[in-house]
Coordinates of C-alpha atoms and ligand atoms in Angstrom, one line a residue:
M220 CA 109.7 113.5 92.4
T221 CA 112.0 114.3 95.3
T222 CA 110.0 112.8 98.1
S223 CA 106.5 111.6 98.9
R224 CA 106.9 112.6 102.5
I225 CA 105.5 116.0 102.9
H226 CA 105.6 117.0 106.6
G227 CA 102.5 118.7 108.0
F228 CA 100.5 118.3 104.7
Y229 CA 97.3 117.5 106.6
N230 CA 97.4 120.8 108.5
L231 CA 97.9 123.1 105.5
P232 CA 95.1 125.1 103.9
L233 CA 93.9 123.6 100.6
D234 CA 95.8 126.0 98.2
E235 CA 99.1 125.6 100.1
R236 CA 98.7 121.8 99.8
L237 CA 98.6 122.2 96.0
T238 CA 101.7 124.3 96.1
E239 CA 103.5 121.7 98.3
L240 CA 102.3 118.9 96.0
A241 CA 103.6 120.7 92.8
N242 CA 106.9 121.4 94.4
A243 CA 107.4 117.8 95.7
A244 CA 106.5 116.4 92.4
G245 CA 108.6 118.9 90.4
L246 CA 105.5 120.1 88.5
S247 CA 104.0 123.5 87.8
A248 CA 100.8 124.7 89.4
A249 CA 99.2 124.5 85.9
D250 CA 100.0 120.8 85.7
L251 CA 97.8 120.2 88.7
E252 CA 95.2 122.8 87.9
A253 CA 92.6 120.1 87.2
F254 CA 92.8 119.1 90.9
T255 CA 91.3 122.4 92.0
L256 CA 87.7 123.3 92.7
T257 CA 85.6 122.0 89.8
G258 CA 86.9 118.4 89.8
G259 CA 88.5 119.1 86.4
L260 CA 85.7 118.0 84.2
A261 CA 83.6 120.7 82.5
P262 CA 80.0 119.8 81.7
N263 CA 80.6 120.2 78.0
Q264 CA 83.4 117.6 78.3
A265 CA 81.0 115.3 80.2
D266 CA 78.5 115.7 77.4
H267 CA 81.0 113.9 75.1
M268 CA 81.5 111.1 77.5
V269 CA 78.0 109.8 78.3
E270 CA 74.5 110.1 77.0
N271 CA 71.9 112.5 78.4
A272 CA 74.6 114.4 80.4
V273 CA 73.3 117.1 82.7
G274 CA 76.4 117.8 84.7
T275 CA 79.2 116.2 86.7
F276 CA 79.5 114.5 90.1
G277 CA 82.4 115.5 92.3
L278 CA 84.3 113.3 94.7
P279 CA 87.1 114.3 97.2
L280 CA 90.6 113.9 95.8
G281 CA 93.2 113.2 98.5
I282 CA 96.9 112.5 98.2
G283 CA 98.3 109.2 99.5
L284 CA 101.7 110.3 101.0
N285 CA 104.9 108.4 101.9
F286 CA 104.7 105.8 99.1
I287 CA 107.9 104.2 97.7
V288 CA 107.1 101.7 95.0
N289 CA 110.1 99.7 93.6
G290 CA 112.5 102.3 95.1
R291 CA 110.6 105.2 93.5
E292 CA 108.9 108.0 95.6
V293 CA 105.3 108.4 94.5
L294 CA 102.5 110.7 95.5
V295 CA 99.3 108.9 94.9
P296 CA 96.0 110.7 93.9
M297 CA 93.0 109.0 95.5
A298 CA 89.4 109.8 94.6
I299 CA 87.1 108.6 97.4
E300 CA 84.2 109.7 99.6
E301 CA 85.1 107.6 102.7
P302 CA 87.0 109.2 105.6
S303 CA 90.2 107.5 106.9
V304 CA 91.2 105.7 103.7
V305 CA 93.7 108.3 102.5
A306 CA 95.1 108.7 106.0
G307 CA 95.3 105.0 106.5
A308 CA 97.1 104.3 103.3
S309 CA 99.6 107.2 104.0
F310 CA 100.3 106.0 107.5
M311 CA 100.9 102.4 106.4
A312 CA 103.1 103.6 103.5
K313 CA 105.1 105.4 106.2
L314 CA 105.6 102.2 108.2
A315 CA 106.6 100.3 105.0
R316 CA 109.2 103.0 104.1
A317 CA 111.3 101.7 107.0
A318 CA 112.0 98.6 105.0
G319 CA 112.2 100.3 101.6
G320 CA 108.5 100.6 100.8
F321 CA 106.6 98.3 98.3
Q322 CA 108.1 95.9 95.8
A323 CA 105.6 95.4 93.0
E324 CA 105.4 93.8 89.5
A325 CA 102.9 93.5 86.7
S326 CA 102.6 90.6 84.3
A327 CA 102.2 91.0 80.5
P328 CA 99.1 93.1 79.7
E329 CA 97.2 90.1 78.2
M330 CA 93.5 90.3 78.2
I331 CA 91.0 87.5 77.3
G332 CA 88.3 87.9 74.7
Q333 CA 85.5 85.3 74.8
M334 CA 83.5 83.9 71.9
Q335 CA 80.5 81.7 72.7
V336 CA 79.8 79.3 69.8
L337 CA 76.4 77.8 69.7
D338 CA 74.7 75.2 67.5
V339 CA 78.0 73.4 66.7
P340 CA 77.2 70.1 65.0
D341 CA 80.2 68.2 66.4
L342 CA 81.9 69.8 69.4
P343 CA 85.2 67.7 69.5
K344 CA 85.6 68.0 65.7
A345 CA 85.1 71.8 65.8
R346 CA 87.5 72.1 68.7
Q347 CA 90.1 70.1 66.8
A348 CA 89.5 72.2 63.6
L349 CA 90.0 75.4 65.6
L350 CA 93.2 74.3 67.1
E351 CA 94.5 73.2 63.6
Q352 CA 93.6 76.7 62.3
K353 CA 95.1 78.4 65.4
A354 CA 98.1 80.0 63.6
N355 CA 95.9 81.4 60.9
L356 CA 93.3 82.7 63.3
L357 CA 96.0 84.4 65.4
A358 CA 97.6 85.9 62.3
E359 CA 94.2 87.4 61.3
A360 CA 93.5 88.7 64.8
D361 CA 97.0 90.1 65.1
V362 CA 96.5 92.8 62.4
I363 CA 93.0 93.9 63.5
D364 CA 94.5 96.7 65.6
P365 CA 97.5 98.2 63.6
V366 CA 98.2 100.7 66.4
L367 CA 98.5 98.1 69.1
K368 CA 100.5 95.9 66.7
K369 CA 103.0 98.7 66.0
L370 CA 103.4 99.2 69.8
G371 CA 104.3 95.5 70.2
G372 CA 100.8 94.2 71.2
G373 CA 98.4 91.9 69.4
A374 CA 97.1 88.4 69.4
R375 CA 99.1 86.0 71.6
D376 CA 97.1 82.7 71.9
L377 CA 93.9 81.0 71.3
E378 CA 92.3 78.5 73.7
V379 CA 89.2 76.4 73.0
R380 CA 87.0 75.2 75.8
V381 CA 83.9 73.0 75.8
I382 CA 81.4 73.9 78.4
E383 CA 79.3 70.9 79.1
D384 CA 77.0 71.6 82.1
S385 CA 75.3 74.9 81.2
P386 CA 71.5 75.4 81.5
I387 CA 71.3 75.2 77.7
G388 CA 73.6 72.2 77.3
S389 CA 77.0 72.1 75.7
F390 CA 78.7 74.7 73.6
L391 CA 82.2 75.9 72.6
V392 CA 84.0 78.8 74.1
I393 CA 87.1 80.4 72.5
H394 CA 89.5 82.5 74.4
L395 CA 91.4 85.0 72.3
I396 CA 94.5 86.2 74.3
Y397 CA 95.4 89.7 73.3
D398 CA 98.3 91.8 74.4
V399 CA 96.8 95.3 74.8
R400 CA 100.0 97.1 75.9
D401 CA 99.1 100.4 77.8
A402 CA 95.3 100.2 77.1
M403 CA 92.7 98.8 79.4
G404 CA 91.9 96.7 76.3
A405 CA 88.2 96.3 76.2
N406 CA 87.7 98.0 72.9
A407 CA 90.6 96.3 71.2
V408 CA 89.6 92.9 72.5
N409 CA 85.9 93.3 71.7
T410 CA 86.7 94.5 68.2
A411 CA 89.1 91.6 67.6
C412 CA 86.4 89.0 68.8
E413 CA 83.7 90.6 66.6
K414 CA 86.0 90.6 63.5
L415 CA 87.2 87.0 64.0
A416 CA 83.7 85.6 64.5
P417 CA 82.8 84.9 60.9
R418 CA 86.0 82.8 60.4
V419 CA 85.1 80.9 63.6
E420 CA 81.7 80.2 62.2
N421 CA 83.2 78.8 59.0
I422 CA 85.6 76.6 60.8
T423 CA 83.1 75.2 63.4
G424 CA 79.9 75.2 61.5
G425 CA 78.3 76.9 64.5
R426 CA 77.0 80.3 65.3
V427 CA 79.1 82.8 67.3
H428 CA 76.8 84.3 69.9
L429 CA 78.6 86.5 72.5
R430 CA 81.9 88.2 71.6
I431 CA 83.2 90.1 74.6
L432 CA 86.1 90.7 76.9
S433 CA 86.3 88.7 80.2
N434 CA 86.8 90.8 83.3
L435 CA 88.5 87.8 85.0
A436 CA 91.8 89.1 83.7
D437 CA 93.8 86.4 85.4
R438 CA 96.7 86.7 82.9
R439 CA 97.1 90.4 83.7
L440 CA 98.1 90.3 87.3
A441 CA 99.7 92.8 89.6
R442 CA 101.6 91.9 92.8
A443 CA 102.9 93.9 95.7
R444 CA 104.9 92.9 98.7
C445 CA 106.0 94.8 101.8
T446 CA 107.8 94.1 105.1
I447 CA 107.0 96.1 108.2
P448 CA 109.7 96.0 110.9
V449 CA 108.1 94.5 114.0
N450 CA 109.2 97.5 116.1
E451 CA 107.3 99.8 113.8
M452 CA 104.1 98.0 114.6
A453 CA 103.9 99.0 118.3
F454 CA 100.6 100.8 118.9
G455 CA 99.6 103.3 121.5
R456 CA 102.8 102.8 123.5
D457 CA 102.4 106.3 124.8
E458 CA 101.7 106.3 128.6
S459 CA 98.4 108.1 128.1
E460 CA 97.0 105.3 125.9
A461 CA 94.7 103.0 127.7
H462 CA 95.5 99.9 125.7
P463 CA 99.1 99.8 124.5
Y464 CA 100.2 97.0 122.2
T465 CA 103.7 95.7 121.5
G466 CA 104.9 95.3 117.9
E467 CA 104.6 91.5 118.3
Q468 CA 101.0 91.7 119.5
V469 CA 100.0 93.9 116.6
R470 CA 101.8 91.7 114.1
D471 CA 100.2 88.6 115.5
G472 CA 96.8 90.3 115.7
I473 CA 97.1 91.2 112.0
I474 CA 98.0 87.7 111.0
A475 CA 95.1 86.3 113.0
A476 CA 92.8 88.8 111.3
W477 CA 94.1 87.7 107.9
A478 CA 93.5 84.0 108.8
F479 CA 89.9 84.8 109.5
A480 CA 89.5 86.2 105.9
A481 CA 91.5 83.3 104.4
A482 CA 89.1 80.8 106.0
D483 CA 85.7 82.6 105.8
P484 CA 84.0 84.1 102.8
Y485 CA 81.9 86.4 105.0
R486 CA 85.0 88.0 106.4
A487 CA 86.9 87.8 103.1
A488 CA 84.3 90.0 101.4
T489 CA 84.9 92.8 103.9
H490 CA 88.7 92.2 104.0
N491 CA 88.8 92.5 100.2
K492 CA 86.5 95.5 100.3
G493 CA 89.2 97.2 102.5
I494 CA 91.8 96.4 99.8
M495 CA 89.4 97.9 97.1
N496 CA 89.1 101.1 99.2
G497 CA 92.7 101.8 98.2
V498 CA 92.6 100.2 94.7
D499 CA 89.4 101.9 93.5
A500 CA 90.4 105.3 94.8
V501 CA 93.5 105.3 92.4
V502 CA 91.6 103.6 89.6
I503 CA 88.9 106.3 89.8
A504 CA 91.4 109.1 90.1
T505 CA 93.1 107.9 86.9
G506 CA 89.9 107.7 84.9
N507 CA 89.9 103.9 84.8
D508 CA 87.0 101.5 84.9
W509 CA 86.6 100.5 88.5
R510 CA 83.7 98.2 87.9
A511 CA 86.0 96.1 85.7
I512 CA 88.6 96.0 88.4
E513 CA 86.0 95.1 91.1
A514 CA 84.6 92.3 89.0
G515 CA 88.1 90.9 88.3
A516 CA 89.2 91.2 91.9
H517 CA 86.2 89.3 93.3
A518 CA 86.2 86.6 90.6
Y519 CA 89.9 86.1 91.2
A520 CA 89.3 85.8 94.9
A521 CA 86.9 82.9 94.2
R522 CA 89.1 81.1 91.7
S523 CA 89.7 78.1 93.9
G524 CA 85.9 77.5 94.2
R525 CA 85.8 79.2 97.6
Y526 CA 85.9 83.0 97.9
T527 CA 88.9 84.0 100.0
S528 CA 91.3 86.8 100.8
L529 CA 93.2 88.4 98.0
S530 CA 96.1 89.2 100.3
T531 CA 98.4 87.1 102.6
W532 CA 100.0 88.2 105.8
G533 CA 102.8 86.4 107.8
K534 CA 106.1 87.0 109.4
D535 CA 109.7 86.6 108.2
A536 CA 112.7 84.9 110.0
D537 CA 113.4 88.1 111.9
G538 CA 109.8 88.4 113.2
N539 CA 108.9 91.3 110.9
L540 CA 105.4 91.4 109.4
T541 CA 105.2 90.5 105.7
G542 CA 102.3 91.2 103.3
F543 CA 101.6 90.1 99.8
L544 CA 98.7 91.0 97.4
E545 CA 98.0 89.6 93.9
M546 CA 95.1 90.5 91.8
P547 CA 94.0 91.2 88.2
M548 CA 94.8 94.8 87.2
A549 CA 93.3 95.8 83.9
V550 CA 94.1 99.5 83.9
G551 CA 95.2 101.6 81.1
I552 CA 96.9 105.0 80.5
V553 CA 95.7 105.5 76.9
G554 CA 92.2 105.6 75.6
G555 CA 88.9 106.1 77.4
A556 CA 88.6 108.6 80.2
T557 CA 92.3 108.4 81.1
K558 CA 93.1 110.6 78.1
V559 CA 89.9 112.8 78.2
H560 CA 89.4 113.6 81.8
P561 CA 91.7 116.5 82.9
T562 CA 92.0 115.2 86.5
A563 CA 92.9 111.7 85.3
K564 CA 95.7 113.3 83.1
A565 CA 96.9 115.3 86.0
A566 CA 96.8 112.2 88.2
L567 CA 99.0 110.3 85.9
K568 CA 101.4 113.2 85.6
L569 CA 101.6 113.5 89.4
M570 CA 102.6 109.9 89.7
G571 CA 105.1 110.2 86.7
V572 CA 103.5 107.0 85.3
K573 CA 104.5 106.2 81.6
T574 CA 103.1 102.7 81.3
A575 CA 100.0 100.8 82.4
A576 CA 102.3 98.3 84.2
K577 CA 103.8 101.1 86.4
L578 CA 100.3 102.3 87.2
A579 CA 99.2 98.7 88.1
E580 CA 102.2 98.4 90.4
I581 CA 101.3 101.6 92.3
I582 CA 97.6 100.6 92.6
V583 CA 98.3 97.1 94.0
S584 CA 100.7 98.7 96.5
V585 CA 98.0 101.1 97.7
G586 CA 95.6 98.1 98.0
L587 CA 98.1 96.3 100.2
A588 CA 98.7 99.4 102.3
Q589 CA 95.0 100.0 102.7
N590 CA 94.4 96.4 103.8
L591 CA 97.1 96.8 106.4
A592 CA 95.6 100.0 107.7
A593 CA 92.2 98.3 108.2
L594 CA 93.7 95.1 109.8
R595 CA 95.9 97.1 112.1
A596 CA 93.0 99.2 113.3
L597 CA 90.7 96.1 113.6
A598 CA 93.3 94.1 115.5
T599 CA 93.8 96.9 118.0
E600 CA 91.5 99.8 119.0
G601 CA 88.8 99.0 116.4
I602 CA 87.9 100.9 113.3
Q603 CA 85.5 103.5 114.7
R604 CA 88.0 105.8 116.5
G605 CA 90.0 106.6 113.4
H606 CA 86.8 107.1 111.5
M607 CA 85.2 109.4 114.0
S608 CA 86.5 112.9 113.5
L609 CA 85.9 113.1 109.7
H610 CA 82.7 111.1 110.0
A611 CA 81.5 113.5 112.7
R612 CA 82.1 116.4 110.3
Q613 CA 80.0 114.8 107.6
V614 CA 77.2 114.2 110.2
A615 CA 77.5 117.8 111.3
I616 CA 77.1 119.0 107.7
A617 CA 74.2 116.7 107.1
A618 CA 72.5 118.2 110.2
G619 CA 72.9 121.7 108.7
A620 CA 76.1 123.0 110.2
T621 CA 78.1 125.5 108.1
G622 CA 81.4 127.3 108.5
D623 CA 83.0 127.1 112.0
M624 CA 80.0 125.3 113.4
I625 CA 81.0 122.1 111.4
E626 CA 84.2 121.6 113.5
K627 CA 82.6 122.7 116.7
V628 CA 79.7 120.3 116.4
A629 CA 82.0 117.5 115.3
V630 CA 84.4 118.0 118.2
Q631 CA 81.6 118.0 120.7
M632 CA 80.1 114.8 119.3
V633 CA 83.4 113.0 119.3
A634 CA 84.1 114.1 122.9
E635 CA 80.6 112.8 123.9
K636 CA 81.2 109.6 121.9
T637 CA 77.8 110.1 120.2
V638 CA 78.1 110.8 116.5
R639 CA 74.5 110.9 115.4
I640 CA 72.5 113.3 113.3
D641 CA 69.9 113.8 116.0
R642 CA 72.6 114.8 118.5
A643 CA 74.2 117.1 115.9
E644 CA 70.9 118.8 115.4
E645 CA 70.5 119.3 119.2
I646 CA 74.1 120.8 119.5
L647 CA 73.3 123.1 116.6
K648 CA 70.1 124.3 118.3
E649 CA 72.0 124.9 121.6
Ligands
LIG210 C1 85.7 99.8 105.5 O1 85.4 100.6 104.4 C2 86.7 98.7 105.2 C3 87.0 97.7 106.3 O2 85.7 97.1 106.7 C4 87.9 96.7 105.8 C5 88.1 95.5 106.8 O3 87.2 95.2 107.6 O4 89.2 94.9 106.6 C6 87.5 98.4 107.6

């Protein structure tokens, strides 16, 4: 990858964008073929993925530009139906470039498998017995997936919890900690829990009920940081702008917006949704399980007992804006749709990602960029203006506009500041 800054990308026709993309990423057009037209997934491939398949469902795929993650230029594929997300992430990545982009890291790919043990005659005794047998249990769990084992993964730890205040009373819960390397890990962990269950029953004298992965993957975290030079934050300083903001005003506005999310769950839910706009778009484009990522993110945001912001914004000693995001990131690059879906394969190739950790680092950086885009807009002109032109095009299409009429109807609605389907229908009639 030479650069993730492709000038004028937005204004190019679709096919030229693909050529530019392939050139910038040092790939052949064939490498990115899955990005064109059909969405990459043929109905007969879909038929092997889910039951009762009748077709596929397309989503726009945009490219997040300008990203530098850990010093590496990266073009980011984003699958999303919402206007402004790709543009917002790209613009914030451009601002972050001035201070070197995003610094990101991912912890060890350790997932948690849970076993619920019911009808245990003596809970403290069973707990003690499990802990005494821990080394044996881990040794057994470790060889359940020989492929993972060969790659350096496998069982890492075993924790035993007693849950006392459940609606059915007390029971034991075992956490099997499993290093899943470059997989998302659900299959490996679920298999390990199922296979270990009979041994757990022998040891505890109880009955293993559920055996399933936890999506609160709080041992598999990804973190991203960025610094935005305060002078880069000035907004609408052009004479023609009605409401110019200095860099300091925008920075302080963003910090105040973050403080709202830090203190209030109603705002935090929306704030974190903005983060997930960026996160999910890359998770989906790479064929990963976005419901798992969503579940993990929100559970992690509530880990203190009060739901709060996943990100933190502040300023450094020089007055520059600083951002930090930490969240669970259970994504894989092997197994599941990541290896089956042609677009997902092309997406990984475009990013030059060779490990799940590298993918996690990019995703969390995009989440942070997306969060910044939303806060910057909210702290200044509001969110609607940026949304308007693409939103207006969607409204025009919904009203029946085709071809050139889409743009014409959209432009008129934006000029009139009335983007509504009834107005679009009127303009079309006129
Ligand atoms: C809209 O999809 C996302 C935002 O609501 C996020 C936020 O409010 O921070 C703009």
